Amino acid sequence: MKKFLRFLKEYTNPVAYFIAILFAYAAMSKLIDFENFQVQLAQSPLLSAYAGFISFSVIIVELLLAILLCLPKTQIGALYGSLGLMSAFTIYIYLILNYSDFVPCSCGGILEQLGWTEHLIFNIVVVLLAFTAILVRERKANPLQKLTSPLSKSIVTIIFSCGVVVGLFLSSEHIIKQENNFTRRFLQHPVMEDKSIDLGVNSYYFAGIEHGVIYLGNLTAPLLITRVDTGLQKLSQTKINIDNKNLPFRSVQLQVKSPYYYLHDGSVPVIFRGKLGDSLATTISYGDAFFNQLTVLDSMQFALRTQRRTDNQYTLALLDLDKEPKITLKPDVLEKQVDGVFDVDGLLASDSKKGKIVYTYFYRNQYIVLDSALNVLNRLNTIDTTRTAKISITKLSDGKVKMNAPPFSVNKGFALYEDLLFNRSNLKGKHEPMESWKTSSIIDVYRTDLQRYIGSFYIRDKNGKGISSMITDGQYLYGLIGHKLERYRIRQGAFK
């Protein structure tokens, strides 16, 4: 009994010193590799939005508690602080294991070799040590006093600390997915490099994907259809013949939407259509509209980007070859900020499965989701903070505009599949390693039916070349990198 009482008498100090050493070591480990600590915290599925604030706060609190635990006068207060901090760490790990979108890699430091479950067990042990040390210390200071007061204080401390973490988690989820402050969340292996095929040249672009076949156009051979099966086993080519070659073509583009393929050049302006498997393409539209972008909606209907004659500003339009008039302008879709040309520049594409059309701005953090009649369904934002296009222009005497300097580019291209948008970003987010950003393309994934950011992943460069364009069938993501066609398998449920 005497030995037990002596043990209780000396119990508090060893526990306090142990926790002090734990905090001091943890804080110093974070300081030594602070940049990596911030990056890891930014990738946390719970606290990404607060990575900057928390990374500094945790280190300061750990060092402060380590000092106060060693001083007799401040030891009891530091024990309550340690109980709160360890309770916060414990509930954080519990949420990671049970409620997060994914389980990230384990943190470094003294517990580097432990998994998340082992971390949880260790933290619970430390919480119990701090809790019992408080009770022993309080009983030693006031032998006649009941333990009701320290018990109540300890429980309140635990509940408060856990509540703060849960609150930060809920708030961070809202910020990251709906009001992001440009903190990316890199998903755990959402796509895996699977296969590739050498195309020989780097002038190809995606024209479509239909029924297990990828169709490629070629900038240097515009009358050539290249077919590659989605297994990347066979490649075949067909030379297209058009019924009118006596036109001043500038930029002939190919698109495929089963059962047809389409050739178009908006500077002429002309649209040819041919049946897949047939080498002859006939004119279905000539002189109906000048345009600089086109996406096929159905066999006789197209969404265009054109320029208004009144002010030369870009606008979207609907071309319906079965109606009169054939062209319907949609002047309210693209929103002018500077000049109505460069500031609204972007990329137009459609998804055949959902019938949606998406227009993504190049120089601001917005994309527009439209229905097949070009009615705006949603104006949604990407996670960067560039709301206004950062461009400088000069108006020439002939009414045209000229860009004075290279623009601040935000988005570079995208692939669309049902309600998912795979956006190729041009900007580095917070707490991201510069080296990875220099050697990879960053793909951000969004929902097109609501303001929701899903997560991000890297597509590594090959031989110094980044991905130039993408297309997806939902099961695989295909990318053109240099002269190769790369296939990436999408992990099942990765973007749920």
XYZ file of N, CA, C and O in Angstrom, residues 91-276:
744
model
N -9.714 12.648 -31.786
C -10.965 12.736 -32.548
C -10.669 12.983 -34.026
O -11.401 12.511 -34.912
N -9.565 13.670 -34.305
C -9.144 13.895 -35.693
C -8.879 12.556 -36.387
O -9.349 12.302 -37.503
N -8.132 11.683 -35.725
C -7.825 10.381 -36.310
C -9.091 9.538 -36.442
O -9.290 8.835 -37.441
N -9.961 9.620 -35.458
C -11.226 8.880 -35.527
C -12.046 9.326 -36.743
O -12.607 8.494 -37.470
N -12.099 10.632 -36.982
C -12.833 11.147 -38.146
C -12.169 10.718 -39.449
O -12.847 10.401 -40.432
N -10.834 10.718 -39.468
C -10.092 10.267 -40.649
C -10.497 8.846 -41.014
O -10.762 8.515 -42.177
N -10.544 7.990 -39.998
C -10.810 6.574 -40.235
C -12.266 6.283 -40.579
O -12.562 5.289 -41.244
N -13.176 7.128 -40.142
C -14.589 6.786 -40.275
C -15.423 7.716 -41.153
O -16.472 7.298 -41.656
N -14.975 8.970 -41.348
C -15.847 9.924 -42.037
C -15.175 10.692 -43.167
O -15.827 11.506 -43.809
N -13.888 10.452 -43.409
C -13.215 11.215 -44.451
C -13.448 10.588 -45.818
O -13.801 9.409 -45.931
N -13.243 11.395 -46.888
C -13.389 10.896 -48.250
C -12.334 9.854 -48.575
O -12.532 8.995 -49.420
N -11.168 9.955 -47.943
C -10.096 8.985 -48.136
C -9.182 9.033 -46.921
O -9.221 9.967 -46.135
N -8.383 7.985 -46.747
C -7.427 7.922 -45.639
C -6.052 8.269 -46.187
O -5.506 7.535 -47.013
N -5.470 9.413 -45.782
C -4.186 9.836 -46.320
C -3.037 9.026 -45.756
O -3.217 8.177 -44.877
N -1.844 9.323 -46.259
C -0.654 8.661 -45.730
C -0.425 9.080 -44.283
O -0.779 10.178 -43.876
N 0.198 8.189 -43.512
C 0.464 8.482 -42.110
C 1.489 9.589 -41.984
O 2.385 9.738 -42.820
N 1.364 10.410 -40.937
C 2.285 11.521 -40.710
C 3.648 11.004 -40.257
O 3.780 9.893 -39.778
N 4.660 11.853 -40.377
C 5.998 11.491 -39.943
C 6.185 11.747 -38.461
O 5.239 11.880 -37.695
N 7.456 11.825 -38.037
C 7.741 12.112 -36.634
C 7.981 10.851 -35.835
O 8.364 9.806 -36.357
N 7.713 10.932 -34.536
C 8.031 9.849 -33.619
C 7.213 8.590 -33.901
O 7.604 7.474 -33.589
N 6.048 8.754 -34.535
C 5.169 7.620 -34.800
C 5.106 7.295 -36.294
O 4.104 6.835 -36.803
N 6.214 7.556 -36.979
C 6.221 7.447 -38.436
C 5.870 6.050 -38.921
O 5.235 5.882 -39.964
N 6.256 5.020 -38.174
C 6.029 3.645 -38.609
C 4.633 3.131 -38.266
O 4.273 2.025 -38.659
N 3.858 3.921 -37.527
C 2.530 3.470 -37.121
C 1.478 3.831 -38.163
O 1.564 4.878 -38.799
N 0.478 2.963 -38.297
C -0.666 3.280 -39.136
C -1.657 4.127 -38.365
O -1.463 4.439 -37.186
N -2.778 4.456 -39.037
C -3.755 5.338 -38.388
C -4.432 4.670 -37.196
O -4.699 5.313 -36.183
N -4.695 3.383 -37.277
C -5.327 2.693 -36.141
C -4.383 2.649 -34.946
O -4.797 2.882 -33.796
N -3.103 2.386 -35.206
C -2.117 2.379 -34.120
C -1.969 3.776 -33.516
O -1.800 3.936 -32.297
N -2.019 4.806 -34.399
C -2.006 6.195 -33.915
C -3.156 6.444 -32.950
O -2.993 7.076 -31.898
N -4.323 5.955 -33.323
C -5.511 6.161 -32.505
C -5.339 5.520 -31.126
O -5.641 6.136 -30.094
N -4.842 4.293 -31.100
C -4.632 3.596 -29.824
C -3.609 4.337 -28.965
O -3.811 4.537 -27.762
N -2.509 4.749 -29.577
C -1.469 5.480 -28.836
C -2.036 6.772 -28.248
O -1.779 7.109 -27.080
N -2.803 7.506 -29.034
C -3.364 8.769 -28.557
C -4.333 8.556 -27.398
O -4.369 9.343 -26.450
N -5.138 7.503 -27.495
C -6.070 7.202 -26.393
C -5.292 6.928 -25.110
O -5.682 7.379 -24.023
N -4.176 6.202 -25.229
C -3.333 5.917 -24.049
C -2.803 7.216 -23.446
O -2.831 7.414 -22.224
N -2.338 8.125 -24.294
C -1.805 9.400 -23.793
C -2.916 10.235 -23.159
O -2.702 10.900 -22.144
N -4.114 10.214 -23.744
C -5.258 10.925 -23.149
C -5.543 10.377 -21.752
O -5.763 11.145 -20.795
N -5.539 9.075 -21.598
C -5.783 8.461 -20.290
C -4.682 8.814 -19.294
O -4.957 9.062 -18.111
N -3.441 8.853 -19.759
C -2.327 9.242 -18.881
C -2.489 10.674 -18.383
O -2.323 10.967 -17.197
N -2.830 11.582 -19.321
C -3.018 12.982 -18.928
C -4.200 13.126 -17.980
O -4.140 13.873 -16.987
N -5.293 12.409 -18.251
C -6.491 12.467 -17.407
C -6.201 11.987 -15.986
O -6.546 12.647 -14.998
N -5.541 10.826 -15.857
C -5.229 10.304 -14.519
C -4.207 11.172 -13.807
O -4.266 11.331 -12.574
N -3.258 11.745 -14.569
C -2.267 12.631 -13.948
C -2.939 13.864 -13.353
O -2.542 14.355 -12.291
N -3.974 14.370 -14.030
C -4.725 15.524 -13.504
C -5.412 15.149 -12.191
O -5.354 15.896 -11.205
N -6.047 13.992 -12.158
C -6.755 13.565 -10.941
C -5.785 13.371 -9.782
O -6.057 13.803 -8.655
N -4.652 12.732 -10.058
C -3.656 12.517 -8.991
C -3.097 13.843 -8.510
O -2.938 14.071 -7.300
N -2.807 14.750 -9.438
C -2.237 16.069 -9.082
C -3.227 16.885 -8.263
O -2.866 17.531 -7.285
N -4.493 16.854 -8.656
C -5.523 17.599 -7.933
C -5.745 16.997 -6.538
O -5.914 17.721 -5.553
N -5.749 15.651 -6.425
C -5.929 15.018 -5.121
C -4.727 15.305 -4.208
O -4.875 15.539 -3.010
N -3.533 15.325 -4.799
C -2.327 15.622 -4.024
C -2.362 17.050 -3.501
O -1.958 17.328 -2.364
N -2.866 17.975 -4.305
C -2.915 19.383 -3.879
C -4.007 19.608 -2.844
O -3.855 20.439 -1.935
N -5.137 18.889 -2.956
C -6.262 19.051 -2.025
C -6.780 17.665 -1.624
O -7.757 17.166 -2.209
N -6.133 17.021 -0.642
C -6.496 15.647 -0.257
C -7.938 15.508 0.195
O -8.544 14.453 0.010
N -8.504 16.549 0.798
C -9.861 16.455 1.338
C -10.936 16.818 0.315
O -12.125 16.606 0.553
N -10.519 17.368 -0.798
C -11.494 17.810 -1.810
C -11.933 16.629 -2.681
O -11.143 15.762 -3.034
N -13.226 16.607 -3.028
C -13.725 15.577 -3.918
C -13.203 15.808 -5.339
O -12.813 16.918 -5.693
N -13.219 14.745 -6.124
C -12.694 14.827 -7.491
C -13.733 15.291 -8.510
O -13.493 15.240 -9.710
N -14.889 15.754 -7.980
C -15.957 16.198 -8.889
C -15.500 17.343 -9.782
O -15.756 17.344 -11.000
N -14.812 18.321 -9.187
C -14.373 19.500 -9.954
C -13.368 19.146 -11.048
O -13.569 19.516 -12.212
N -12.244 18.423 -10.729
C -11.315 18.067 -11.813
C -11.931 17.144 -12.857
O -11.601 17.229 -14.046
N -12.843 16.261 -12.430
C -13.530 15.407 -13.390
C -14.357 16.245 -14.369
O -14.318 16.028 -15.585
N -15.097 17.200 -13.836
C -15.930 18.068 -14.678
C -15.067 18.889 -15.633
O -15.375 19.007 -16.835
N -13.968 19.458 -15.096
C -13.078 20.262 -15.947
C -12.484 19.411 -17.071
O -12.374 19.860 -18.216
N -12.092 18.190 -16.731
C -11.485 17.306 -17.735
C -12.486 16.949 -18.827
O -12.165 16.978 -20.027
N -13.705 16.631 -18.416
C -14.734 16.260 -19.404
C -15.076 17.442 -20.307
O -15.206 17.299 -21.527
N -15.193 18.622 -19.701
C -15.471 19.830 -20.489
C -14.333 20.094 -21.472
O -14.565 20.450 -22.642
N -13.085 19.911 -21.019
C -11.919 20.117 -21.891
C -11.949 19.167 -23.078
O -11.713 19.565 -24.223
N -12.256 17.894 -22.802
C -12.309 16.892 -23.877
C -13.418 17.224 -24.870
O -13.210 17.206 -26.087
N -14.606 17.546 -24.347
C -15.747 17.844 -25.223
C -15.471 19.090 -26.066
O -15.745 19.123 -27.279
N -14.904 20.119 -25.424
C -14.607 21.365 -26.146
C -13.594 21.114 -27.260
O -13.774 21.565 -28.404
N -12.507 20.388 -26.953
C -11.463 20.124 -27.949
C -12.001 19.312 -29.117
O -11.733 19.618 -30.288
N -12.776 18.281 -28.798
C -13.361 17.466 -29.868
C -14.353 18.274 -30.703
O -14.410 18.144 -31.928
N -15.097 19.138 -30.026
C -16.059 19.982 -30.737
C -15.389 20.935 -31.703
O -15.890 21.179 -32.811
N -14.224 21.490 -31.298
C -13.480 22.398 -32.179
C -13.039 21.671 -33.440
O -13.172 22.185 -34.562
N -12.518 20.436 -33.283
C -12.048 19.676 -34.434
C -13.214 19.320 -35.359
O -13.114 19.449 -36.581
N -14.324 18.888 -34.786
C -15.498 18.557 -35.599
C -15.992 19.803 -36.345
O -16.347 19.737 -37.534
N -15.998 20.948 -35.646
C -16.415 22.194 -36.286
C -15.499 22.581 -37.430
O -15.961 22.993 -38.509
N -14.175 22.450 -37.218
C -13.215 22.744 -38.278
C -13.398 21.789 -39.457
O -13.299 22.190 -40.616
N -13.668 20.529 -39.156
C -13.890 19.535 -40.204
C -15.088 19.907 -41.078
O -14.999 19.933 -42.305
N -16.216 20.228 -40.445
C -17.418 20.579 -41.196
C -17.215 21.854 -42.001
O -17.624 21.966 -43.163
N -16.557 22.826 -41.382
C -16.291 24.088 -42.070
C -15.326 23.895 -43.225
O -15.520 24.441 -44.315
N -14.266 23.095 -43.002
C -13.285 22.841 -44.051
C -13.918 22.119 -45.232
O -13.630 22.431 -46.394
N -14.790 21.147 -44.960
C -15.478 20.434 -46.029
C -16.285 21.399 -46.893
O -16.287 21.313 -48.118
N -16.972 22.342 -46.249
C -17.778 23.306 -46.990
C -16.884 24.211 -47.836
O -17.181 24.489 -49.008
N -15.780 24.677 -47.239
C -14.883 25.589 -47.958
C -14.219 24.880 -49.131
O -14.185 25.388 -50.256
N -13.682 23.668 -48.883
C -12.945 22.955 -49.911
C -13.848 22.576 -51.080
O -13.488 22.735 -52.246
N -15.048 22.088 -50.797
C -15.906 21.563 -51.858
C -16.789 22.619 -52.500
O -17.206 22.474 -53.639
N -17.088 23.714 -51.783
C -18.029 24.684 -52.334
C -17.499 26.118 -52.347
O -17.885 26.902 -53.200
N -16.642 26.503 -51.403
C -16.108 27.861 -51.371
C -14.594 27.796 -51.218
O -14.010 28.379 -50.311
N -13.947 27.074 -52.135
C -12.536 26.763 -51.984
C -11.665 28.008 -52.034
O -11.903 28.926 -52.808
N -10.623 28.030 -51.192
C -9.668 29.143 -51.159
C -8.372 28.754 -51.862
O -7.296 29.203 -51.496
N -8.499 27.908 -52.879
C -7.398 27.405 -53.705
C -6.463 26.481 -52.928
O -5.249 26.567 -53.052
N -7.043 25.617 -52.137
C -6.307 24.535 -51.510
C -6.759 23.239 -52.161
O -7.905 22.835 -52.016
N -5.864 22.614 -52.899
C -6.231 21.383 -53.584
C -6.227 20.207 -52.614
O -5.435 20.158 -51.683
N -7.085 19.259 -52.896
C -7.117 17.995 -52.168
C -6.760 16.907 -53.167
O -7.529 16.589 -54.064
N -5.555 16.362 -53.012
C -5.102 15.336 -53.937
C -5.629 13.974 -53.494
O -5.351 13.508 -52.397
N -6.403 13.357 -54.367
C -7.036 12.081 -54.073
C -6.005 10.953 -54.103
O -4.949 11.072 -54.729
N -6.317 9.873 -53.421
C -5.399 8.749 -53.326
C -5.534 7.837 -54.546
O -6.475 7.049 -54.660
N -4.591 7.992 -55.499
C -4.508 7.149 -56.696
C -5.845 7.016 -57.421
O -6.330 5.901 -57.657
N -6.476 8.129 -57.810
C -7.761 8.028 -58.522
C -7.611 7.486 -59.937
O -8.516 6.859 -60.466
N -6.457 7.764 -60.566
C -6.184 7.206 -61.888
C -4.804 6.557 -61.868
O -3.900 7.028 -61.189
N -4.671 5.463 -62.589
C -3.405 4.731 -62.618
C -2.966 4.520 -64.057
O -3.768 4.096 -64.902
N -1.719 4.846 -64.326
C -1.178 4.683 -65.669
C -1.312 3.227 -66.093
O -0.912 2.317 -65.367
N -1.858 3.024 -67.278
C -2.260 1.669 -67.646
C -1.586 1.172 -68.926
O -1.054 0.082 -68.965
N -1.613 2.002 -69.973
C -1.142 1.532 -71.266
C -0.858 2.731 -72.160
O -1.357 3.834 -71.913
N -0.086 2.527 -73.224
C 0.160 3.616 -74.172
C 0.404 3.040 -75.560
O 0.726 1.855 -75.716
N 0.241 3.911 -76.550
C 0.527 3.534 -77.931
C 1.235 4.701 -78.602
O 0.880 5.872 -78.377
N 2.251 4.407 -79.377
C 3.030 5.443 -80.062
C 2.339 5.786 -81.379
O 2.134 4.925 -82.242
N 1.984 7.062 -81.519
C 1.289 7.521 -82.725
C 2.250 8.011 -83.794
O 1.838 8.287 -84.926
N 3.512 8.188 -83.427
C 4.521 8.596 -84.401
C 4.749 10.090 -84.494
O 5.883 10.537 -84.640
N 3.661 10.888 -84.412
C 3.785 12.349 -84.492
C 2.964 12.977 -83.371
O 2.124 12.330 -82.752
N 3.201 14.262 -83.118
C 2.529 14.951 -82.004
C 1.449 15.919 -82.467
O 1.076 16.837 -81.740
N 0.940 15.725 -83.682
C -0.039 16.670 -84.232
C -1.481 16.175 -84.112
O -2.384 16.755 -84.695
N -1.695 15.119 -83.351
C -3.043 14.571 -83.195
C -3.840 15.326 -82.122
O -3.273 15.942 -81.225
N -5.160 15.251 -82.246
C -6.070 15.756 -81.224
C -7.278 14.817 -81.170
O -7.547 14.058 -82.117
N -7.999 14.839 -80.053
C -9.159 13.959 -79.901
C -10.349 14.517 -80.672
O -10.727 15.673 -80.505
N -10.956 13.659 -81.489
C -12.150 14.045 -82.243
C -13.415 13.435 -81.662
O -14.516 13.881 -81.959
N -13.253 12.419 -80.818
C -14.413 11.792 -80.199
C -14.089 10.391 -79.726
O -13.022 9.830 -80.037
N -14.999 9.819 -78.960
C -14.881 8.437 -78.512
C -16.272 7.811 -78.572
O -17.211 8.308 -77.951
N -16.409 6.761 -79.362
C -17.718 6.154 -79.598
C -17.579 4.638 -79.683
O -16.747 4.118 -80.447
N -18.366 3.915 -78.888
C -18.500 2.465 -78.983
C -17.143 1.748 -78.993
O -16.865 0.899 -79.862
N -16.294 2.103 -78.062
C -15.017 1.410 -77.915
C -13.949 1.818 -78.901
O -12.931 1.123 -79.045
N -14.157 2.941 -79.582
C -13.172 3.433 -80.549
C -12.859 4.896 -80.256
O -13.769 5.706 -80.051
N -11.561 5.228 -80.214
C -11.112 6.616 -80.064
C -10.826 7.155 -81.462
O -10.096 6.527 -82.253
N -11.400 8.308 -81.772
C -11.191 8.946 -83.064
C -10.268 10.147 -82.892
O -10.484 10.981 -82.009
N -9.255 10.211 -83.746
C -8.264 11.276 -83.676
C -8.253 12.071 -84.973
O -8.343 11.507 -86.070
N -8.149 13.398 -84.824
C -7.889 14.263 -85.957
C -6.413 14.599 -85.986
O -5.695 14.390 -85.001
N -5.956 15.146 -87.114
C -4.540 15.477 -87.267
C -4.421 16.876 -87.855
O -4.959 17.151 -88.929
N -3.721 17.739 -87.124
C -3.600 19.135 -87.570
C -2.858 19.269 -88.885
O -3.137 20.175 -89.680
N -1.913 18.389 -89.140
C -1.126 18.483 -90.373
C -1.727 17.653 -91.511
O -1.300 17.788 -92.654
N -2.682 16.797 -91.200
C -3.387 16.010 -92.222
C -4.874 16.054 -91.894
O -5.449 15.075 -91.407
N -5.521 17.200 -92.153
C -6.901 17.410 -91.690
C -7.932 16.486 -92.314
O -9.025 16.337 -91.770
N -7.647 15.860 -93.458
C -8.605 14.968 -94.104
C -8.319 13.506 -93.779
O -8.620 12.607 -94.572
N -7.783 13.277 -92.601
C -7.435 11.930 -92.186
C -8.147 11.597 -90.875
O -8.077 12.357 -89.910
N -8.882 10.496 -90.843
C -9.475 9.992 -89.604
C -8.616 8.838 -89.101
O -8.367 7.875 -89.831
N -8.161 8.947 -87.874
C -7.382 7.874 -87.255
C -8.225 7.233 -86.168
O -8.763 7.929 -85.303
N -8.329 5.920 -86.214
C -9.109 5.168 -85.234
C -8.173 4.298 -84.399
O -7.330 3.582 -84.948
N -8.372 4.361 -83.079
C -7.622 3.506 -82.156
C -8.641 2.859 -81.226
O -9.470 3.567 -80.630
N -8.601 1.539 -81.109
C -9.529 0.894 -80.176
C -9.146 1.270 -78.748
O -7.981 1.573 -78.453
N -10.115 1.273 -77.841
C -9.869 1.722 -76.467
C -8.910 0.802 -75.709
O -8.397 1.178 -74.653
N -8.656 -0.387 -76.242
C -7.642 -1.261 -75.654
C -6.246 -0.913 -76.119
O -5.267 -1.518 -75.680
N -6.142 0.103 -77.010
C -4.865 0.571 -77.578
C -4.094 -0.571 -78.246
O -2.874 -0.684 -78.129
N -4.828 -1.411 -78.986
C -4.210 -2.528 -79.688
C -4.072 -2.264 -81.191
O -3.045 -2.566 -81.781
N -5.121 -1.690 -81.793
C -5.138 -1.519 -83.245
C -5.295 -0.054 -83.629
O -6.033 0.694 -82.985
N -4.596 0.321 -84.664
C -4.676 1.681 -85.212
C -4.941 1.572 -86.701
O -4.280 0.812 -87.411
N -5.941 2.328 -87.172
C -6.246 2.345 -88.608
C -6.581 3.759 -89.039
O -6.974 4.590 -88.218
N -6.438 4.029 -90.321
C -6.666 5.383 -90.828
C -7.481 5.339 -92.113
O -7.399 4.393 -92.894
N -8.277 6.409 -92.286
C -9.090 6.548 -93.501
C -8.912 7.951 -94.052
O -9.022 8.932 -93.303
N -8.637 8.051 -95.351
C -8.533 9.347 -96.027
C -9.938 9.790 -96.418
O -10.689 9.049 -97.045
N -10.313 11.012 -96.015
C -11.644 11.542 -96.290
C -11.631 12.302 -97.618
O -10.704 13.071 -97.911
N -12.683 12.105 -98.373
C -12.907 12.904 -99.574
C -14.092 13.822 -99.323
O -15.124 13.384 -98.806
N -13.944 15.095 -99.647
C -15.029 16.056 -99.474
C -15.547 16.494 -100.836
O -14.821 16.464 -101.841
N -16.812 16.885 -100.880
C -17.444 17.197 -102.167
C -17.122 18.595 -102.678
O -17.555 18.963 -103.782
N -16.381 19.388 -101.885
C -16.000 20.723 -102.349
C -14.626 21.074 -101.783
O -14.499 21.433 -100.622
N -13.621 20.929 -102.640
C -12.250 21.203 -102.200
C -11.788 22.609 -102.597
O -10.696 23.028 -102.229
N -12.614 23.320 -103.345
C -12.210 24.631 -103.867
C -12.619 25.757 -102.926
O -13.277 26.723 -103.330
N -12.245 25.618 -101.669
C -12.549 26.636 -100.667
C -11.261 27.059 -99.975
O -10.336 26.256 -99.827
N -11.183 28.323 -99.541
C -9.947 28.820 -98.893
C -9.837 28.365 -97.433
O -9.929 29.167 -96.498
N -9.641 27.069 -97.235
C -9.593 26.523 -95.884
C -8.420 27.103 -95.085
O -7.338 27.321 -95.619
N -8.669 27.310 -93.805
C -7.610 27.751 -92.893
C -7.334 26.728 -91.798
O -6.196 26.430 -91.489
N -8.418 26.236 -91.196
C -8.251 25.327 -90.064
C -9.403 24.324 -90.056
O -10.444 24.556 -89.447
N -9.203 23.223 -90.741
C -10.228 22.187 -90.813
C -10.132 21.311 -89.564
O -9.055 20.820 -89.221
N -11.256 21.136 -88.900
C -11.306 20.343 -87.668
C -12.250 19.165 -87.847
O -13.240 19.239 -88.576
N -11.942 18.082 -87.141
C -12.727 16.855 -87.201
C -13.426 16.615 -85.869
O -12.831 16.789 -84.802
N -14.700 16.225 -85.935
C -15.428 15.769 -84.750
C -16.241 14.542 -85.120
O -16.725 14.426 -86.250
N -16.402 13.660 -84.127
C -17.156 12.430 -84.345
C -18.275 12.341 -83.319
O -18.059 12.526 -82.117
N -19.473 12.111 -83.818
C -20.633 11.810 -82.976
C -21.452 10.770 -83.725
O -22.044 11.072 -84.755
N -21.428 9.552 -83.233
C -22.031 8.419 -83.932
C -23.488 8.720 -84.353
O -24.227 9.346 -83.596
N -23.838 8.348 -85.580
C -23.107 7.514 -86.544
C -22.335 8.313 -87.597
O -22.006 7.763 -88.662
N -22.050 9.588 -87.292
C -21.420 10.455 -88.291
C -20.088 11.021 -87.797
O -19.811 11.049 -86.605
N -19.309 11.486 -88.779
C -18.156 12.347 -88.486
C -18.388 13.672 -89.206
O -19.118 13.741 -90.207
N -17.787 14.725 -88.689
C -18.003 16.070 -89.213
C -16.658 16.756 -89.416
O -15.769 16.667 -88.564
N -16.533 17.444 -90.536
C -15.386 18.318 -90.805
C -15.928 19.740 -90.896
O -16.952 19.979 -91.548
N -15.242 20.664 -90.248
C -15.737 22.038 -90.280
C -14.579 23.030 -90.274
O -13.502 22.762 -89.738
N -14.824 24.146 -90.891
C -13.879 25.270 -90.895
C -14.709 26.545 -90.826
O -15.316 26.968 -91.809
N -14.746 27.142 -89.653
C -15.607 28.298 -89.429
C -15.161 29.556 -90.119
O -15.929 30.515 -90.252
N -13.907 29.598 -90.586
C -13.441 30.798 -91.283
C -13.920 30.832 -92.721
O -13.838 31.849 -93.397
N -14.482 29.726 -93.247
C -14.928 29.707 -94.653
C -16.341 30.247 -94.866
O -16.501 31.114 -95.731
N -17.409 29.853 -94.202
C -17.610 28.804 -93.200
C -18.339 27.613 -93.814
O -19.243 27.767 -94.625
N -17.953 26.401 -93.372
C -18.522 25.210 -93.974
C -18.519 24.060 -92.972
O -17.654 23.994 -92.087
N -19.522 23.175 -93.107
C -19.577 21.940 -92.318
C -19.851 20.791 -93.275
O -20.817 20.841 -94.057
N -18.987 19.773 -93.239
C -19.181 18.556 -94.019
C -19.598 17.441 -93.053
O -19.212 17.428 -91.887
N -20.341 16.478 -93.580
C -20.737 15.334 -92.761
C -20.604 14.048 -93.569
O -20.933 14.008 -94.758
N -20.065 13.037 -92.895
C -19.941 11.729 -93.523
C -20.310 10.642 -92.537
O -20.244 10.850 -91.322
N -20.692 9.500 -93.041
C -21.058 8.396 -92.161
C -19.800 7.619 -91.796
O -18.931 7.399 -92.640
N -19.715 7.229 -90.517
C -18.566 6.446 -90.077
C -18.455 5.177 -90.909
O -19.432 4.451 -91.090
